[in-house]
Amino acid sequence: MLPLSTLRYISKRSLTMNLTRRDAFSLGLLGTLALSSCRRRDPELERPAPPWEGGPRSEEALEGYIDRKGNWVIEPQFAWVYPFNGSGYAGVTYEQESKRYSGQVNRWSAIIDASGAPTCQPTPHSQFLTRQGDLIIRYDDSMHPDDTHSSTPEDYAEGDAKYGAVDPSGSWRSPDRYEDVNLAVGTYKGSCFLATRDGEGWGAADPKGGWLIDPLYHMLEYGNIRRIPGKLTYPLYFFEFNHSLPVRDRRAGLWGWLDEAGRWLIEPQYRWASCFNKAGIAAYEDDSGLYGLISQEGETVLKPSFADLYSIYASELFIAKGEEGSSYGIVDASGSWVVEPAYKEIEPQPVTENPAIAFQEADSELWGVAPSPESLGDYTARFESISFTTKDTMIPAKDPESHLEGYIDSRGEWVLEPIYRDVWDFSPNGLAPAQKAV
């Protein structure tokens, strides 16, 4: 399992077609190199001053935040940034050449507000992970700051339990610590998140302490929520709407569904299980290795007959592959083809009522986007990559000629020209992480 500090990159680009700079970083331990932390906020300090006076170590590849018109609201100055969460806070990391030791790079992490001002004292001991709901997750690890910096904070996490929920000042919200957490799969009611204390049993943790669902399940195997990269679901998000969660039982090694109380809604008996869509139907894999459909009442809707099958969650349609080595198309719950199988890949926009559909034609490396499943055949592929991680109407995409990124609409028209080296989805406050092209 990769640490959450790398999942900022994976969670974006696992849903992005084709590798990018962040993919390459996520394959290593970039996140573990970005470790810095906030100590408990000094109550007499109105706004902690950034320690990075004198500028960053390099003007190249800096990240900041843009608005929907492409204006830099927070100028590029950080080594990397996280999206703003629903409460308007974001985690950032800054790099600066050491003035004391030649060749040494100092790394500072902080939580900032929408003005770019730190809300806690930036220090080099932790990383702050923001994305979903009102969560801020703090990750502690050892660093070797030079002797001009403060020592390790007294509330520093020890051992393997290095994750926890914090407030905007960087202080822990509860005594609970975790070996790993995952924000890439959504949150429940804006705050509960997937976490594990031993690396084996996963549960739904409450940031104020305790568990919504006890950590007894293989709720997360990265890439096994949908085992084909790019088909990542958001189980905790859908949990809020259909009140069930697909999990793998640790003892049996099989998948079933839990209800909100952590009881088995459908006993574990499948090789894989997905979230239920808005019609209360989910895809599953049986012992034959084929995929079918099941209702929330446990009744078979479609007997296993497809080599792959997964939901367009806000619709009643499914992306399907008839047999191994064949192309993807779209079927209804009866298994009838709505869009004939002619595509190398099809990706639905997640967690939205009117999902756009990204596709890759069988004979092309480029990607296209259509405003609905039924209109798939009316559009052509012309982007190097497309990123689907939210329901936002401005979709990150990469131009195949310049290899720069901008935003398109659900019909594939540029709404913000590709002039950035890298962009991410817009947060609820209307700001998006972006990397300056150099």
Short mmCIF file of C-alpha atoms in Angstrom, two decimals:
data_model
loop_
_atom_site.label_atom_id
_atom_site.label_comp_id
_atom_site.label_asym_id
_atom_site.label_seq_id
_atom_site.Cartn_x
_atom_site.Cartn_y
_atom_site.Cartn_z
CA MET A 1 0.00 0.00 0.00
CA LEU A 2 1.42 3.35 -0.95
CA PRO A 3 1.39 5.96 1.82
CA LEU A 4 -1.26 8.62 1.57
CA SER A 5 1.46 11.17 0.97
CA THR A 6 1.79 9.72 -2.52
CA LEU A 7 -1.94 9.39 -3.11
CA ARG A 8 -2.43 13.03 -3.91
CA TYR A 9 -0.73 12.23 -7.19
CA ILE A 10 -2.27 8.82 -7.68
CA SER A 11 -5.80 9.88 -6.89
CA LYS A 12 -5.70 12.48 -9.61
CA ARG A 13 -3.84 10.59 -12.24
CA SER A 14 -5.23 7.15 -11.59
CA LEU A 15 -8.32 8.72 -13.12
CA THR A 16 -6.28 10.52 -15.75
CA MET A 17 -5.64 8.77 -18.98
CA ASN A 18 -1.87 8.53 -19.65
CA LEU A 19 1.02 9.16 -17.26
CA THR A 20 2.02 12.65 -16.17
CA ARG A 21 4.71 14.15 -14.02
CA ARG A 22 2.72 13.36 -10.87
CA ASP A 23 2.37 9.71 -11.88
CA ALA A 24 6.13 9.39 -12.07
CA PHE A 25 6.48 10.99 -8.66
CA SER A 26 3.85 8.73 -7.14
CA LEU A 27 5.75 5.64 -8.27
CA GLY A 28 8.57 6.67 -5.96
CA LEU A 29 8.47 8.08 -2.49
CA LEU A 30 8.05 11.72 -3.36
CA GLY A 31 5.48 12.20 -0.65
CA THR A 32 7.84 10.90 2.01
CA LEU A 33 10.41 13.46 0.89
CA ALA A 34 7.92 16.27 1.40
CA LEU A 35 7.65 15.90 5.09
CA SER A 36 7.11 18.92 7.26
CA SER A 37 4.75 19.78 10.09
CA CYS A 38 2.93 22.43 12.07
CA ARG A 39 3.39 22.75 15.77
CA ARG A 40 0.51 23.82 17.95
CA ARG A 41 -0.43 27.37 17.05
CA ASP A 42 0.86 30.18 19.26
CA PRO A 43 -2.33 31.87 20.52
CA GLU A 44 -0.56 35.23 20.52
CA LEU A 45 0.38 34.88 16.84
CA GLU A 46 -2.39 36.33 14.69
CA ARG A 47 -0.99 34.99 11.42
CA PRO A 48 2.14 32.83 11.51
CA ALA A 49 4.81 34.22 9.22
CA PRO A 50 6.11 31.92 6.47
CA PRO A 51 9.75 30.88 7.05
CA TRP A 52 10.54 31.12 3.35
CA GLU A 53 11.65 34.73 3.05
CA GLY A 54 14.13 35.12 0.23
CA GLY A 55 12.21 33.12 -2.34
CA PRO A 56 12.04 29.45 -3.37
CA ARG A 57 15.02 27.39 -4.36
CA SER A 58 13.98 27.47 -8.03
CA GLU A 59 11.65 29.47 -10.23
CA GLU A 60 10.89 26.36 -12.28
CA ALA A 61 7.85 24.13 -11.90
CA LEU A 62 6.29 26.09 -9.06
CA GLU A 63 2.68 25.56 -8.07
CA GLY A 64 -0.03 27.95 -6.92
CA TYR A 65 -3.78 28.38 -7.35
CA ILE A 66 -5.84 29.81 -10.21
CA ASP A 67 -9.47 30.87 -10.45
CA ARG A 68 -11.93 29.79 -13.14
CA LYS A 69 -10.73 32.55 -15.46
CA GLY A 70 -7.14 31.39 -15.21
CA ASN A 71 -5.94 34.23 -12.98
CA TRP A 72 -3.29 33.44 -10.38
CA VAL A 73 -5.04 34.07 -7.05
CA ILE A 74 -2.13 32.58 -5.09
CA GLU A 75 1.05 33.05 -7.11
CA PRO A 76 3.22 30.01 -7.97
CA GLN A 77 5.64 29.67 -5.07
CA PHE A 78 5.24 26.14 -3.70
CA ALA A 79 6.96 22.86 -4.52
CA TRP A 80 3.55 21.20 -4.48
CA VAL A 81 0.08 21.95 -3.25
CA TYR A 82 -3.12 20.12 -2.35
CA PRO A 83 -6.67 21.21 -3.28
CA PHE A 84 -8.63 23.36 -0.88
CA ASN A 85 -11.06 21.35 1.20
CA GLY A 86 -14.70 22.26 1.67
CA SER A 87 -13.87 24.61 4.53
CA GLY A 88 -11.37 26.61 2.49
CA TYR A 89 -8.02 25.24 3.75
CA ALA A 90 -5.22 23.61 1.76
CA GLY A 91 -1.94 21.88 2.51
CA VAL A 92 1.21 23.21 0.81
CA THR A 93 4.93 22.44 0.80
CA TYR A 94 7.74 24.89 0.10
CA GLU A 95 11.38 24.19 -0.72
CA GLN A 96 14.31 26.51 -0.14
CA GLU A 97 18.06 26.11 -0.44
CA SER A 98 19.69 26.04 2.97
CA LYS A 99 21.68 29.18 3.73
CA ARG A 100 23.76 27.20 6.19
CA TYR A 101 24.61 24.04 4.28
CA SER A 102 25.45 24.03 0.60
CA GLY A 103 23.27 21.70 -1.46
CA GLN A 104 20.79 21.07 1.35
CA VAL A 105 17.12 21.75 0.68
CA ASN A 106 14.83 22.79 3.51
CA ARG A 107 11.19 21.74 3.17
CA TRP A 108 8.36 23.42 5.01
CA SER A 109 4.72 22.43 5.07
CA ALA A 110 1.78 24.50 6.21
CA ILE A 111 -1.98 24.88 6.05
CA ILE A 112 -3.09 27.99 4.19
CA ASP A 113 -6.40 29.78 3.75
CA ALA A 114 -7.80 31.12 0.47
CA SER A 115 -5.64 34.26 0.73
CA GLY A 116 -2.49 32.14 0.82
CA ALA A 117 -1.74 33.01 4.46
CA PRO A 118 -0.61 30.19 6.79
CA THR A 119 -3.07 29.29 9.53
CA CYS A 120 -0.43 27.46 11.55
CA GLN A 121 3.27 27.87 12.18
CA PRO A 122 5.07 26.24 9.21
CA THR A 123 7.66 23.67 10.37
CA PRO A 124 9.49 20.80 8.68
CA HIS A 125 7.99 17.87 10.57
CA SER A 126 4.70 17.02 8.84
CA GLN A 127 2.68 17.11 5.68
CA PHE A 128 -0.92 18.33 5.52
CA LEU A 129 -3.31 16.55 3.18
CA THR A 130 -6.51 18.22 2.08
CA ARG A 131 -9.12 17.33 -0.46
CA GLN A 132 -12.43 15.96 0.72
CA GLY A 133 -15.09 17.57 2.91
CA ASP A 134 -13.73 19.58 5.82
CA LEU A 135 -10.85 17.18 6.50
CA ILE A 136 -7.22 18.07 7.09
CA ILE A 137 -5.04 15.00 7.58
CA ARG A 138 -1.63 15.43 9.17
CA TYR A 139 1.19 13.02 8.36
CA ASP A 140 4.26 13.02 10.63
CA ASP A 141 7.66 11.60 9.81
CA SER A 142 11.22 12.25 10.87
CA MET A 143 13.21 15.01 9.19
CA HIS A 144 16.66 16.42 9.67
CA PRO A 145 16.18 20.17 9.90
CA ASP A 146 19.31 22.24 10.41
CA ASP A 147 19.88 23.65 13.85
CA THR A 148 18.26 26.98 13.03
CA HIS A 149 14.84 25.28 13.12
CA SER A 150 12.73 24.15 16.01
CA SER A 151 12.98 20.68 17.46
CA THR A 152 10.37 17.99 16.92
CA PRO A 153 6.97 19.08 18.29
CA GLU A 154 5.81 17.52 21.55
CA ASP A 155 2.66 16.19 19.86
CA TYR A 156 4.66 14.47 17.13
CA ALA A 157 3.23 11.04 16.19
CA GLU A 158 5.47 8.08 16.97
CA GLY A 159 5.90 4.61 15.48
CA ASP A 160 3.78 3.59 12.52
CA ALA A 161 0.68 5.56 13.58
CA LYS A 162 1.66 8.78 11.85
CA TYR A 163 -1.67 9.97 10.45
CA GLY A 164 -4.44 11.86 12.18
CA ALA A 165 -7.08 14.54 11.70
CA VAL A 166 -6.15 18.12 12.63
CA ASP A 167 -7.80 21.53 12.74
CA PRO A 168 -6.59 24.55 10.69
CA SER A 169 -4.04 25.38 13.41
CA GLY A 170 -2.40 21.98 12.89
CA SER A 171 -3.54 20.61 16.27
CA TRP A 172 -4.93 17.08 16.55
CA ARG A 173 -8.74 16.85 16.63
CA SER A 174 -8.62 13.62 18.65
CA PRO A 175 -6.00 11.28 20.17
CA ASP A 176 -6.65 8.69 17.44
CA ARG A 177 -3.71 7.91 15.09
CA TYR A 178 -3.53 5.64 12.05
CA GLU A 179 -0.90 3.76 10.10
CA ASP A 180 -2.51 4.83 6.84
CA VAL A 181 -5.54 6.74 5.58
CA ASN A 182 -7.04 7.29 2.16
CA LEU A 183 -8.85 10.38 0.91
CA ALA A 184 -8.94 9.33 -2.73
CA VAL A 185 -12.11 7.30 -2.21
CA GLY A 186 -14.24 10.12 -0.82
CA THR A 187 -15.62 10.92 2.60
CA TYR A 188 -18.87 10.21 4.39
CA LYS A 189 -20.91 13.24 5.47
CA GLY A 190 -17.93 15.42 4.63
CA SER A 191 -15.65 14.11 7.36
CA CYS A 192 -15.49 10.33 8.00
CA PHE A 193 -12.62 8.75 6.10
CA LEU A 194 -11.03 5.37 5.42
CA ALA A 195 -8.23 4.52 7.83
CA THR A 196 -6.26 1.60 9.24
CA ARG A 197 -4.30 1.22 12.44
CA ASP A 198 -2.39 -1.92 11.50
CA GLY A 199 -2.18 -1.75 7.70
CA GLU A 200 -4.57 -4.69 7.38
CA GLY A 201 -8.00 -3.85 8.78
CA TRP A 202 -9.70 -0.79 7.34
CA GLY A 203 -12.65 1.10 8.74
CA ALA A 204 -14.49 4.42 8.47
CA ALA A 205 -12.91 6.77 11.01
CA ASP A 206 -14.52 9.79 12.63
CA PRO A 207 -12.10 12.77 12.77
CA LYS A 208 -13.44 13.59 16.24
CA GLY A 209 -12.42 10.12 17.40
CA GLY A 210 -13.76 6.59 17.18
CA TRP A 211 -15.07 4.62 14.23
CA LEU A 212 -18.22 4.81 12.19
CA ILE A 213 -17.35 1.32 10.95
CA ASP A 214 -14.80 -0.69 12.95
CA PRO A 215 -11.46 -1.41 11.22
CA LEU A 216 -12.15 -5.07 10.52
CA TYR A 217 -12.25 -5.18 6.72
CA HIS A 218 -10.18 -4.95 3.60
CA MET A 219 -12.21 -1.93 2.60
CA LEU A 220 -9.38 -0.64 0.48
CA GLU A 221 -6.88 -2.33 -1.72
CA TYR A 222 -5.58 0.42 -3.92
CA GLY A 223 -6.40 -0.54 -7.49
CA ASN A 224 -8.84 -3.20 -6.27
CA ILE A 225 -11.69 -0.81 -5.67
CA ARG A 226 -11.66 -1.03 -9.42
CA ARG A 227 -8.80 -3.25 -10.32
CA ILE A 228 -8.17 -1.67 -13.69
CA PRO A 229 -6.31 1.67 -13.23
CA GLY A 230 -8.58 4.56 -14.05
CA LYS A 231 -11.82 2.97 -12.86
CA LEU A 232 -11.63 4.22 -9.29
CA THR A 233 -14.96 4.50 -7.49
CA TYR A 234 -15.82 6.70 -4.51
CA PRO A 235 -17.34 4.20 -2.05
CA LEU A 236 -17.68 6.55 0.91
CA TYR A 237 -19.40 9.15 -1.25
CA PHE A 238 -21.94 6.64 -2.47
CA PHE A 239 -22.33 5.28 1.04
CA GLU A 240 -24.06 8.55 1.88
CA PHE A 241 -26.67 8.00 -0.83
CA ASN A 242 -27.27 4.26 -0.97
CA HIS A 243 -26.29 3.40 2.65
CA SER A 244 -24.13 0.44 1.71
CA LEU A 245 -20.42 -0.07 1.29
CA PRO A 246 -18.54 -2.82 -0.61
CA VAL A 247 -15.83 -4.42 1.54
CA ARG A 248 -13.67 -7.54 1.52
CA ASP A 249 -13.90 -9.74 4.60
CA ARG A 250 -10.43 -10.39 6.01
CA ARG A 251 -11.12 -13.99 7.02
CA ALA A 252 -13.00 -15.24 3.98
CA GLY A 253 -11.16 -13.07 1.48
CA LEU A 254 -14.47 -12.45 -0.27
CA TRP A 255 -16.47 -9.30 -0.95
CA GLY A 256 -19.91 -8.27 0.27
CA TRP A 257 -21.72 -5.12 1.37
CA LEU A 258 -22.08 -3.47 4.79
CA ASP A 259 -24.88 -1.16 5.92
CA GLU A 260 -24.34 2.07 7.87
CA ALA A 261 -24.27 0.22 11.18
CA GLY A 262 -21.43 -2.03 9.96
CA ARG A 263 -23.72 -5.08 9.59
CA TRP A 264 -23.65 -7.32 6.54
CA LEU A 265 -26.28 -6.19 4.07
CA ILE A 266 -25.15 -8.94 1.67
CA GLU A 267 -22.80 -11.56 3.09
CA PRO A 268 -19.28 -11.82 1.60
CA GLN A 269 -19.40 -14.36 -1.21
CA TYR A 270 -17.97 -12.65 -4.30
CA ARG A 271 -14.49 -12.21 -5.76
CA TRP A 272 -15.15 -8.50 -6.10
CA ALA A 273 -18.02 -6.07 -5.40
CA SER A 274 -18.70 -2.47 -6.43
CA CYS A 275 -20.85 0.41 -5.14
CA PHE A 276 -24.55 0.39 -5.89
CA ASN A 277 -25.69 2.93 -8.46
CA LYS A 278 -28.67 5.26 -8.08
CA ALA A 279 -31.00 2.44 -9.13
CA GLY A 280 -29.66 0.19 -6.35
CA ILE A 281 -27.75 -2.12 -8.71
CA ALA A 282 -24.07 -3.06 -8.44
CA ALA A 283 -21.58 -5.05 -10.48
CA TYR A 284 -19.89 -8.09 -8.96
CA GLU A 285 -17.48 -10.86 -9.96
CA ASP A 286 -18.18 -14.49 -9.18
CA ASP A 287 -15.95 -17.58 -9.06
CA SER A 288 -16.03 -17.90 -12.84
CA GLY A 289 -14.18 -14.61 -13.22
CA LEU A 290 -17.15 -13.09 -15.05
CA TYR A 291 -19.15 -10.05 -14.00
CA GLY A 292 -22.88 -9.69 -13.40
CA LEU A 293 -25.30 -7.37 -11.59
CA ILE A 294 -27.01 -7.64 -8.20
CA SER A 295 -29.66 -5.58 -6.39
CA GLN A 296 -29.37 -4.21 -2.86
CA GLU A 297 -31.84 -6.90 -1.80
CA GLY A 298 -29.31 -9.52 -2.91
CA GLU A 299 -31.24 -10.60 -6.00
CA THR A 300 -29.43 -11.36 -9.25
CA VAL A 301 -30.27 -8.73 -11.86
CA LEU A 302 -27.92 -10.03 -14.56
CA LYS A 303 -26.10 -13.36 -14.41
CA PRO A 304 -22.33 -13.09 -14.78
CA SER A 305 -21.58 -13.00 -18.50
CA PHE A 306 -19.15 -10.12 -19.11
CA ALA A 307 -15.35 -10.03 -18.95
CA ASP A 308 -15.61 -6.64 -17.24
CA LEU A 309 -18.51 -4.58 -15.97
CA TYR A 310 -18.76 -1.41 -13.88
CA SER A 311 -21.29 1.32 -13.22
CA ILE A 312 -21.88 4.78 -14.52
CA TYR A 313 -23.09 5.48 -11.00
CA ALA A 314 -25.46 8.38 -11.54
CA SER A 315 -27.16 6.58 -14.42
CA GLU A 316 -28.68 3.14 -14.89
CA LEU A 317 -26.08 2.16 -17.50
CA PHE A 318 -22.89 0.12 -17.24
CA ILE A 319 -19.57 0.04 -19.05
CA ALA A 320 -18.92 -3.49 -20.27
CA LYS A 321 -16.50 -5.73 -22.12
CA GLY A 322 -18.02 -8.84 -23.67
CA GLU A 323 -14.95 -11.05 -23.53
CA GLU A 324 -11.24 -10.73 -22.77
CA GLY A 325 -9.36 -8.85 -25.46
CA SER A 326 -12.50 -7.27 -26.86
CA SER A 327 -13.56 -3.62 -26.85
CA TYR A 328 -15.68 -1.72 -24.33
CA GLY A 329 -19.22 -0.52 -24.89
CA ILE A 330 -22.19 0.47 -22.73
CA VAL A 331 -25.05 -1.82 -21.66
CA ASP A 332 -28.26 -1.46 -19.68
CA ALA A 333 -29.22 -3.62 -16.69
CA SER A 334 -30.52 -6.35 -18.99
CA GLY A 335 -27.10 -6.65 -20.66
CA SER A 336 -28.28 -5.16 -23.98
CA TRP A 337 -25.81 -2.92 -25.80
CA VAL A 338 -26.74 0.78 -25.71
CA VAL A 339 -23.39 1.77 -27.24
CA GLU A 340 -21.74 -0.93 -29.33
CA PRO A 341 -18.33 -2.16 -28.10
CA ALA A 342 -15.79 -0.17 -30.12
CA TYR A 343 -13.59 1.52 -27.51
CA LYS A 344 -10.26 0.76 -25.87
CA GLU A 345 -11.37 2.48 -22.66
CA ILE A 346 -14.49 4.27 -21.38
CA GLU A 347 -14.43 6.33 -18.18
CA PRO A 348 -17.47 7.96 -16.52
CA GLN A 349 -17.19 11.21 -14.63
CA PRO A 350 -17.74 10.28 -10.96
CA VAL A 351 -20.29 11.48 -8.42
CA THR A 352 -22.42 13.62 -10.71
CA GLU A 353 -26.03 13.46 -11.88
CA ASN A 354 -25.19 14.08 -15.55
CA PRO A 355 -21.82 12.43 -16.02
CA ALA A 356 -19.58 13.24 -18.94
CA ILE A 357 -17.91 10.23 -20.54
CA ALA A 358 -14.25 10.02 -21.50
CA PHE A 359 -13.27 7.50 -24.14
CA GLN A 360 -10.32 6.15 -26.06
CA GLU A 361 -11.05 4.73 -29.47
CA ALA A 362 -9.69 1.30 -30.30
CA ASP A 363 -7.21 2.59 -32.88
CA SER A 364 -6.09 5.79 -31.11
CA GLU A 365 -3.95 6.83 -28.17
CA LEU A 366 -5.91 10.08 -27.82
CA TRP A 367 -8.88 10.66 -25.55
CA GLY A 368 -12.22 12.30 -26.20
CA VAL A 369 -15.15 13.39 -24.06
CA ALA A 370 -18.90 13.26 -24.62
CA PRO A 371 -21.64 14.95 -22.55
CA SER A 372 -23.62 11.72 -22.07
CA PRO A 373 -23.24 7.96 -22.56
CA GLU A 374 -25.73 7.94 -25.42
CA SER A 375 -23.80 10.63 -27.37
CA LEU A 376 -20.49 8.80 -27.24
CA GLY A 377 -20.34 8.18 -30.99
CA ASP A 378 -20.85 11.85 -31.87
CA TYR A 379 -17.45 13.05 -30.63
CA THR A 380 -13.84 12.42 -31.64
CA ALA A 381 -10.75 11.85 -29.54
CA ARG A 382 -8.26 14.72 -29.56
CA PHE A 383 -6.66 15.06 -26.12
CA GLU A 384 -3.50 13.50 -24.73
CA SER A 385 -5.18 13.00 -21.35
CA ILE A 386 -8.38 13.84 -19.48
CA SER A 387 -8.79 13.85 -15.70
CA PHE A 388 -12.02 12.80 -14.02
CA THR A 389 -11.94 13.09 -10.24
CA THR A 390 -14.87 15.38 -9.42
CA LYS A 391 -18.25 16.40 -10.78
CA ASP A 392 -16.98 19.85 -11.79
CA THR A 393 -17.98 21.08 -15.24
CA MET A 394 -14.43 22.30 -15.99
CA ILE A 395 -12.45 19.17 -16.80
CA PRO A 396 -8.62 19.10 -16.78
CA ALA A 397 -7.20 18.01 -20.14
CA LYS A 398 -3.81 17.95 -21.90
CA ASP A 399 -3.20 19.23 -25.41
CA PRO A 400 -1.30 16.63 -27.49
CA GLU A 401 0.69 19.24 -29.44
CA SER A 402 1.97 21.53 -26.69
CA HIS A 403 1.70 18.91 -23.92
CA LEU A 404 0.31 21.68 -21.72
CA GLU A 405 -2.88 21.48 -19.69
CA GLY A 406 -6.05 23.53 -19.45
CA TYR A 407 -9.76 22.88 -18.98
CA ILE A 408 -12.45 21.64 -21.33
CA ASP A 409 -16.23 21.31 -21.05
CA SER A 410 -18.21 18.10 -21.44
CA ARG A 411 -18.24 18.57 -25.24
CA GLY A 412 -14.48 18.78 -25.46
CA GLU A 413 -14.25 22.53 -26.08
CA TRP A 414 -11.50 24.51 -24.39
CA VAL A 415 -12.90 26.82 -21.70
CA LEU A 416 -9.44 27.64 -20.31
CA GLU A 417 -6.63 27.38 -22.83
CA PRO A 418 -3.80 24.85 -22.22
CA ILE A 419 -1.05 27.13 -20.90
CA TYR A 420 -0.15 25.29 -17.68
CA ARG A 421 2.29 22.49 -17.06
CA ASP A 422 -0.19 20.80 -14.75
CA VAL A 423 -3.67 21.52 -13.39
CA TRP A 424 -6.05 19.83 -11.00
CA ASP A 425 -9.78 20.02 -10.34
CA PHE A 426 -11.44 23.11 -8.90
CA SER A 427 -12.28 23.12 -5.22
CA PRO A 428 -15.61 24.37 -3.81
CA ASN A 429 -14.06 27.82 -3.26
CA GLY A 430 -13.40 28.15 -7.01
CA LEU A 431 -9.63 27.70 -6.85
CA ALA A 432 -7.58 24.93 -8.47
CA PRO A 433 -3.96 23.85 -8.01
CA ALA A 434 -1.89 24.63 -11.08
CA GLN A 435 1.74 24.42 -12.08
CA LYS A 436 3.34 27.21 -14.03
CA ALA A 437 4.70 26.29 -17.46
CA VAL A 438 8.40 27.14 -17.86
#
